[in-house]
Coordinates of C-alpha atoms and ligand atoms in Angstrom, one line a residue:
X662 CA 104.2 115.4 80.4
X663 CA 101.7 114.3 83.1
X664 CA 98.7 113.8 80.8
X665 CA 96.5 112.4 84.4
X666 CA 93.6 111.0 82.0
X667 CA 95.7 108.6 80.7
X668 CA 97.3 108.1 83.8
X669 CA 94.2 106.8 85.2
X670 CA 93.1 104.3 82.5
X671 CA 96.3 102.3 83.8
X672 CA 93.9 101.9 87.0
X673 CA 90.5 100.4 86.1
X674 CA 89.2 100.4 89.3
X675 CA 89.0 103.9 89.0
X676 CA 85.9 104.5 86.9
X677 CA 84.0 102.3 88.9
X678 CA 80.6 103.9 91.3
X679 CA 79.7 103.1 94.7
X680 CA 76.3 103.6 95.9
X681 CA 75.5 104.8 91.9
X682 CA 78.4 108.0 92.4
X683 CA 82.0 107.5 90.9
X684 CA 85.2 106.7 93.1
X685 CA 86.2 109.6 94.6
X686 CA 89.3 107.8 96.2
X687 CA 90.7 109.7 98.3
X688 CA 92.6 107.6 100.8
X689 CA 95.9 107.1 99.8
X690 CA 98.1 107.3 103.0
X691 CA 96.0 104.0 104.0
X692 CA 96.7 102.2 100.9
X693 CA 97.3 102.9 96.7
X694 CA 95.1 101.0 93.5
X695 CA 97.4 99.4 91.1
X696 CA 98.0 100.0 87.8
X697 CA 97.5 97.0 85.4
X698 CA 101.2 96.9 84.6
X699 CA 101.3 95.2 88.3
X700 CA 98.8 93.1 88.0
X701 CA 100.1 92.0 84.5
X702 CA 103.4 91.3 86.0
X703 CA 102.3 89.3 89.3
X704 CA 99.8 87.3 86.9
X705 CA 102.5 86.5 84.7
X706 CA 105.0 85.0 87.2
X707 CA 102.3 83.0 88.3
X708 CA 101.2 81.7 85.2
X709 CA 104.8 81.9 83.6
X710 CA 108.0 81.5 86.4
X711 CA 106.0 80.6 89.6
X712 CA 109.1 78.8 91.9
X713 CA 111.0 79.1 94.8
X714 CA 113.6 81.2 95.0
X715 CA 117.3 80.8 95.4
X716 CA 116.4 76.8 95.8
X717 CA 116.3 75.0 93.3
X718 CA 119.1 74.4 90.4
X719 CA 116.2 73.9 87.8
X720 CA 115.2 76.6 85.3
X721 CA 112.3 77.8 86.7
X722 CA 113.4 78.6 90.3
X723 CA 116.3 80.0 88.6
X724 CA 114.0 82.4 86.0
X725 CA 111.9 83.1 89.7
X726 CA 115.6 83.8 91.5
X727 CA 116.4 86.2 88.7
X728 CA 113.3 88.2 88.9
X729 CA 113.6 88.1 92.8
X730 CA 117.0 89.7 93.2
X731 CA 116.6 92.0 89.7
X732 CA 113.6 93.1 92.2
X733 CA 115.6 94.1 94.8
X734 CA 118.1 96.1 92.1
X735 CA 115.4 97.2 91.4
X736 CA 114.7 99.3 94.7
X737 CA 118.1 99.9 95.1
X738 CA 118.4 102.1 92.5
X739 CA 115.1 103.9 93.3
X740 CA 116.4 104.4 96.8
X741 CA 120.1 105.3 95.7
X742 CA 121.6 102.7 98.0
X743 CA 125.0 101.7 97.1
X744 CA 123.8 97.8 96.8
X745 CA 121.9 95.4 96.6
X746 CA 122.6 94.1 100.4
X747 CA 121.5 97.3 102.4
X748 CA 118.2 95.9 100.7
X749 CA 116.0 93.3 103.3
X750 CA 112.5 92.7 101.9
X751 CA 109.8 92.4 104.6
X752 CA 106.0 92.3 104.9
X753 CA 106.0 96.1 105.5
X754 CA 106.9 99.1 107.5
X755 CA 106.0 97.8 110.4
X756 CA 107.9 94.5 110.0
X757 CA 111.1 96.6 108.9
X758 CA 110.6 98.3 112.1
X759 CA 110.2 95.6 114.3
X760 CA 113.2 94.1 112.9
X761 CA 115.7 96.6 113.8
X762 CA 114.1 97.4 116.7
X763 CA 114.0 93.6 118.3
X764 CA 117.7 93.5 116.2
X765 CA 119.0 96.8 117.6
X766 CA 118.1 96.0 120.9
X767 CA 119.2 93.1 120.9
X768 CA 122.8 93.8 119.3
X769 CA 123.6 97.9 120.8
X770 CA 120.7 98.5 124.1
X771 CA 121.5 97.6 127.9
X772 CA 118.2 98.6 130.2
X773 CA 118.2 102.2 130.9
X774 CA 120.0 103.1 127.0
X775 CA 117.6 105.4 125.3
X776 CA 115.6 105.5 121.9
X777 CA 114.2 108.8 120.8
X778 CA 111.1 109.2 118.3
X779 CA 108.4 112.3 118.1
X780 CA 105.1 112.9 119.0
X781 CA 103.7 113.0 115.0
X782 CA 104.9 108.9 114.9
X783 CA 102.7 106.2 113.5
X784 CA 101.8 102.9 116.2
X785 CA 104.4 100.5 114.4
X786 CA 107.1 103.0 115.1
X787 CA 106.1 103.2 119.5
X788 CA 104.9 99.7 120.4
X789 CA 107.2 98.2 119.3
X790 CA 109.9 100.3 121.4
X791 CA 107.2 100.0 124.6
X792 CA 107.4 96.5 124.1
X793 CA 111.3 96.2 124.2
X794 CA 111.2 99.0 126.9
X795 CA 108.9 96.3 128.8
X796 CA 110.9 93.4 128.4
X797 CA 114.6 94.6 128.6
X798 CA 113.7 98.3 130.5
X799 CA 115.3 100.3 127.1
X800 CA 113.6 104.4 127.5
X801 CA 112.1 105.4 124.9
X802 CA 112.0 109.6 124.5
X803 CA 108.9 112.0 122.2
X804 CA 110.4 114.6 120.2
X805 CA 107.2 117.3 120.9
X806 CA 105.2 119.0 118.4
X807 CA 104.1 122.7 118.1
X808 CA 101.1 123.7 117.6
X809 CA 100.7 123.7 113.5
X810 CA 102.7 119.9 114.0
X811 CA 105.9 120.6 113.5
X812 CA 109.2 119.3 115.2
X813 CA 110.6 121.6 118.5
X814 CA 114.7 120.9 117.8
X815 CA 115.7 122.6 121.1
X816 CA 113.8 120.0 122.6
X817 CA 115.7 117.5 120.2
X818 CA 118.6 118.5 121.1
X819 CA 117.8 118.7 124.6
X820 CA 116.6 114.7 124.9
X821 CA 119.7 113.4 123.5
X822 CA 122.4 112.4 126.4
X823 CA 125.4 109.9 126.4
X824 CA 122.7 106.9 126.3
X825 CA 120.5 107.8 123.9
X826 CA 121.6 105.0 121.0
X827 CA 118.9 105.4 118.4
X828 CA 116.9 108.3 116.5
X829 CA 113.9 106.8 114.8
X830 CA 111.2 108.7 113.2
X831 CA 108.8 109.5 110.3
X832 CA 109.7 111.0 107.0
X833 CA 106.5 112.1 106.3
X834 CA 103.6 112.4 108.8
X835 CA 100.6 110.4 108.0
X836 CA 98.2 112.0 109.3
X837 CA 99.0 115.7 108.9
X838 CA 100.7 115.2 105.8
X839 CA 103.6 117.8 107.0
X840 CA 107.6 116.9 106.4
X841 CA 109.6 116.5 109.6
X842 CA 112.6 117.8 109.1
X843 CA 114.9 114.8 108.9
X844 CA 117.8 116.4 107.6
X845 CA 118.5 118.6 110.7
X846 CA 117.7 115.3 112.8
X847 CA 120.2 113.3 111.1
X848 CA 122.7 116.3 110.9
X849 CA 122.6 116.6 114.9
X850 CA 122.3 113.0 115.6
X851 CA 125.7 112.5 112.9
X852 CA 127.9 114.6 115.5
X853 CA 126.5 112.5 118.5
X854 CA 127.5 109.3 116.4
X855 CA 123.5 107.9 116.9
X856 CA 122.2 106.5 114.0
X857 CA 118.7 107.5 112.7
X858 CA 115.8 105.3 111.1
X859 CA 113.4 106.8 109.3
X860 CA 109.9 105.3 108.6
X861 CA 109.0 106.1 105.0
X862 CA 105.9 105.1 104.1
X863 CA 104.8 108.5 103.8
X864 CA 107.8 109.7 101.8
X865 CA 108.9 107.1 99.7
X866 CA 105.2 106.9 97.3
X867 CA 105.8 111.0 96.9
X868 CA 108.7 112.6 96.0
X869 CA 112.3 111.2 95.2
X870 CA 113.8 109.4 98.2
X871 CA 117.7 109.1 98.2
X872 CA 119.3 107.2 101.4
X873 CA 122.9 108.5 100.4
X874 CA 121.5 112.1 99.9
X875 CA 120.0 111.6 103.6
X876 CA 122.8 109.8 105.0
X877 CA 120.4 107.8 107.4
X878 CA 121.3 104.2 109.2
X879 CA 117.6 102.9 108.1
X880 CA 114.7 103.3 105.9
X881 CA 111.6 101.2 106.0
X882 CA 108.7 101.9 103.4
X883 CA 105.8 99.5 102.6
X884 CA 105.4 98.3 98.9
X885 CA 101.3 98.8 99.0
X886 CA 101.2 102.6 100.0
X887 CA 104.1 102.9 96.7
X888 CA 101.4 101.3 93.8
X889 CA 102.7 97.8 94.5
X890 CA 101.5 94.8 96.3
X891 CA 100.7 94.3 99.9
X892 CA 102.7 92.0 102.2
X893 CA 105.5 93.4 100.9
X894 CA 108.2 96.3 101.8
X895 CA 111.4 97.2 102.5
X896 CA 114.0 98.4 105.1
X897 CA 116.8 99.7 103.5
X898 CA 120.4 99.7 106.5
X899 CA 123.2 100.9 105.4
X900 CA 125.7 97.8 105.0
X901 CA 127.8 98.3 108.1
X902 CA 124.9 98.3 110.3
X903 CA 123.3 95.1 108.5
X904 CA 126.1 93.4 109.2
X905 CA 126.3 93.7 112.6
X906 CA 122.9 93.2 113.8
X907 CA 122.7 90.4 115.2
X908 CA 119.9 88.3 112.6
X909 CA 116.1 89.0 113.6
X910 CA 114.1 85.7 112.9
X911 CA 115.7 82.0 112.2
X912 CA 115.0 79.7 110.1
X913 CA 115.2 78.8 105.6
X914 CA 117.2 81.2 103.4
X915 CA 119.1 83.7 106.2
X916 CA 121.8 80.5 107.3
X917 CA 125.2 79.8 105.8
X918 CA 125.1 76.0 107.8
X919 CA 123.1 75.0 110.1
X920 CA 124.5 71.9 112.6
X921 CA 123.4 71.0 116.3
X922 CA 126.5 72.2 116.9
X923 CA 125.7 75.6 115.9
X924 CA 124.8 77.7 113.0
X925 CA 126.3 80.3 111.0
X926 CA 124.1 82.6 109.2
X927 CA 124.0 83.6 105.4
X928 CA 125.9 87.5 105.1
X929 CA 122.8 90.4 104.6
X930 CA 120.5 90.3 103.2
X931 CA 119.3 87.6 103.6
X932 CA 120.7 87.4 107.0
X933 CA 117.2 89.4 107.2
X934 CA 114.4 87.6 105.3
X935 CA 114.2 84.1 106.5
X936 CA 111.7 81.8 104.7
X937 CA 110.1 81.5 102.1
X938 CA 110.0 85.3 100.4
X939 CA 106.7 87.1 98.4
X940 CA 109.0 86.6 95.7
X941 CA 105.8 87.0 93.2
X942 CA 104.8 90.7 95.2
X943 CA 108.8 91.5 95.0
X944 CA 108.9 91.1 90.9
X945 CA 105.0 93.7 91.1
X946 CA 106.6 96.4 94.1
X947 CA 109.7 96.3 91.2
X948 CA 107.2 96.8 88.4
X949 CA 105.5 99.7 90.8
X950 CA 108.6 101.0 91.0
X951 CA 109.8 101.0 87.3
X952 CA 105.6 103.0 86.8
X953 CA 105.9 105.8 88.7
X954 CA 110.3 106.5 87.6
X955 CA 108.8 106.2 83.6
X956 CA 106.0 108.6 85.2
X957 CA 109.0 111.1 87.6
X958 CA 108.7 111.3 90.6
X959 CA 109.4 115.1 90.3
X960 CA 106.0 115.4 88.1
X961 CA 104.4 113.1 90.3
X962 CA 105.3 114.8 93.3
X963 CA 104.4 118.5 91.5
X964 CA 100.9 116.5 90.8
X965 CA 100.5 115.7 94.3
X966 CA 101.9 120.0 95.6
X967 CA 99.3 121.3 93.2
X968 CA 96.4 119.4 94.5
X969 CA 97.0 119.7 98.2
X970 CA 97.7 123.0 98.0
X971 CA 94.7 123.5 95.9
X972 CA 92.1 121.6 98.3
X973 CA 94.1 123.7 101.3
X974 CA 92.8 126.7 99.5
X975 CA 89.7 125.6 98.6
X976 CA 88.9 123.9 102.2
X977 CA 89.7 127.1 103.5
X978 CA 86.5 128.5 102.9
X979 CA 84.3 125.6 104.8
X980 CA 83.1 127.7 108.3
X981 CA 84.7 126.7 111.1
X982 CA 86.9 123.7 110.2
X983 CA 90.8 123.8 111.9
X984 CA 93.9 121.8 110.2
X985 CA 96.0 119.6 111.7
X986 CA 99.1 120.4 110.1
X987 CA 98.5 123.5 108.3
X988 CA 98.4 126.5 110.2
X989 CA 94.8 127.9 110.8
X990 CA 95.7 131.6 110.1
X991 CA 96.7 132.5 107.0
X992 CA 98.6 134.8 107.3
X993 CA 101.0 132.4 108.4
X994 CA 100.6 129.4 105.7
X995 CA 103.5 127.1 105.7
X996 CA 104.9 126.3 102.3
X997 CA 104.2 124.2 100.3
X998 CA 108.3 122.0 100.3
X999 CA 107.1 121.4 104.0
X1000 CA 103.3 119.9 103.4
X1001 CA 103.1 116.6 101.7
X1002 CA 99.7 114.9 100.2
X1003 CA 97.8 114.4 103.2
X1004 CA 95.6 116.7 105.1
X1005 CA 93.5 116.1 108.4
X1006 CA 91.0 118.8 109.8
X1007 CA 87.7 118.9 111.7
X1008 CA 84.9 120.1 110.8
X1009 CA 83.2 122.9 114.2
X1010 CA 81.6 119.8 116.4
X1011 CA 80.9 117.1 113.7
X1012 CA 82.1 113.5 114.7
X1013 CA 84.9 112.5 111.8
X1014 CA 83.7 109.2 111.6
X1015 CA 80.2 111.3 110.7
X1016 CA 81.1 113.4 108.4
X1017 CA 83.5 109.9 106.4
X1018 CA 80.0 108.0 106.7
X1019 CA 78.3 110.6 104.9
X1020 CA 81.2 111.6 102.4
X1021 CA 81.1 107.7 101.3
X1022 CA 77.5 107.5 100.8
X1023 CA 78.5 110.9 98.1
X1024 CA 81.3 108.5 96.6
X1025 CA 83.6 110.1 98.1
X1026 CA 86.3 107.4 100.1
X1027 CA 87.9 109.4 102.7
X1028 CA 89.7 107.8 106.2
X1029 CA 88.5 108.9 109.4
X1030 CA 89.5 108.1 113.3
X1031 CA 93.6 108.3 114.8
X1032 CA 95.5 107.0 112.0
X1033 CA 97.5 104.8 114.3
X1034 CA 98.0 107.5 115.6
X1035 CA 96.2 107.9 119.3
X1036 CA 99.5 109.6 120.6
X1037 CA 99.2 112.9 118.3
X1038 CA 95.3 112.9 119.2
X1039 CA 96.2 112.7 122.3
X1040 CA 98.5 116.2 121.1
X1041 CA 95.6 118.1 120.6
X1042 CA 93.6 116.8 122.7
X1043 CA 91.2 115.0 120.3
X1044 CA 89.9 111.6 119.1
X1045 CA 90.5 111.7 115.7
X1046 CA 90.1 113.6 112.7
X1047 CA 89.0 113.0 109.0
X1048 CA 91.9 112.9 106.7
X1049 CA 92.3 113.2 103.0
X1050 CA 95.0 112.0 101.0
X1051 CA 95.9 111.9 97.7
X1052 CA 98.0 109.7 95.0
X1053 CA 99.2 110.5 91.5
X1054 CA 96.0 109.7 90.0
X1055 CA 93.6 112.4 91.7
X1056 CA 92.1 115.0 90.3
X1057 CA 91.3 119.1 90.8
X1058 CA 88.0 118.0 89.8
X1059 CA 87.5 115.3 92.9
X1060 CA 88.9 118.1 95.3
X1061 CA 85.9 120.0 93.8
X1062 CA 84.1 117.2 94.0
X1063 CA 84.8 116.8 97.9
X1064 CA 84.8 119.9 99.1
X1065 CA 81.0 120.4 97.2
X1066 CA 80.5 116.9 99.7
X1067 CA 81.7 118.4 102.3
X1068 CA 79.3 121.8 102.2
X1069 CA 76.3 119.1 101.5
X1070 CA 76.6 117.2 104.7
X1071 CA 78.0 120.3 106.9
X1072 CA 74.0 121.7 105.9
X1073 CA 73.0 118.6 107.1
X1074 CA 74.5 119.4 110.8
Ligands
LIG1436 N1 104.4 104.2 109.2 C1 103.5 105.1 108.8 C2 103.9 106.9 108.6 C3 102.5 104.7 108.0 O1 101.6 106.1 107.9 C4 102.3 103.7 107.7 C5 100.7 103.2 107.1 O2 100.2 103.5 107.0 C6 103.0 102.5 109.0 C7 104.1 103.0 109.2 C8 102.6 100.8 108.5 O3 102.8 100.7 107.0 P1 101.7 99.2 107.0 O4 101.0 98.7 107.9 O5 102.2 99.4 105.5 O6 103.4 98.6 108.0

C-alpha cells in the first residue's frame, strides 16, 4: 500500500530545514518537488546519452531519439490517448494553451466568433484569448460561478451561440481546488459540435485523467507540477484536430521539405514541435509519470483527499476563517469528489501576505496572492488568498503543524 515515510525518502529536499525548522512544503500547486529517480534519469542522460534528437544517424543520436520517443509513449499511456501522434511536447501548460489558442483561432475563427472560458481560469487560459480578441476581434465569454466556486451550468448553456467555436476550461481550479463539471461541459458542448479544451495543470498530478473517457478535444498540462522537470509540458489533441490545425511556430523538426518556392510540414506531433526539443526533460517527465504510476494514481488521490478533508476539518476550528471553494456553512459541506488538493482561505482581516510571511518563518511554505487568477479574486471582491496545496508526500503531521502555525500567527493580530 502507500508507505508515506518511504515515499518521502524519494524526495531529499523534504528533509531540509528552513530558518532552523523542518520544511513543510505546501505550495505544490505552484510546483512539486522531484523524486531522485527523475534527477538520476536526467543526469544519466546528460552523462551517457546526450545528442540532438531526430537528426543524427549516429548511435548517440539514435539512443537519445529512442528515449525521447519512448517518453511520448509513456505520456500517451498515462493519459490513455489513442496514439503518440496526439502527444505534443511543449514548454508547459501555458505554451500548450497558447498553441491551441493561436492555431485554432487562425484556422477556425473569424471576427465575432466566440470562445467560452470560465471565471476560475488561470491567466494562461485568459490572456492568450484576450490577445487574439484584440488582434482578430474574437469574443471571449465567461461561465459565471456561485459563492462556493461552482460553475453555473444554466448560464453556460445560455452562453452558447452559433458563433461559439471552442470551450476552454480548467479541469481543477488552481486557487480553490474545486473539480469543475467538465464531463457535463463536454457533453453539452458536443451536442452543438463544439470542441473542448481542458487545462489539466491541476488535475493530471492528482488523479487519473483518461482523455478517451473524458472525450475532450485538447488537454494541457505541465511536467513540473507532476514531479517532473520544469520547462516541459504536454498538449494532447485528438489526431483529427491536430491534423487540421495550422502550425504554431516554424523552424527545424516541424518541416517535411523547405524551399523558397514553398514548405511542407510534418504530420503531428512534430508539426507543432519547432526547434530542438528539451529531450532530457521529456525523459525526466516520463520517469516522473512512471514513478506516480508505480505508486498508483488512485492511491495518490486517496492520500491527498484524506489530507484535504482533514485539513479542511482542522482549519474550520480557526475563528473567522473564510474558505473559497469550500462551503463556509458546515451543514452544506461538499462531498470529497468535488474538491481536490488545494484549499484557499482568508482569516479575519489578516492580510494573506502577512500570514504567508509569518508561516514562512515557521518553515511552512504556502502561497499567497492572486494565484494568477485575478478575475476570480475580482469575483469574490478580494485581492488574494492564502493557498495550501498538497502532494503525494505530504502528511497529516504537516497539516497539524500548519494549523498550529496559523493559530500562533493569529494570536499576534
Ligand atoms: N493553468 C493552471 C490551472 C495552473 O495552475 C497553472 C500554473 O499554476 C498554469 C495553467 C500555468 O502552468 P505553467 O506555468 O506550468 O505553464
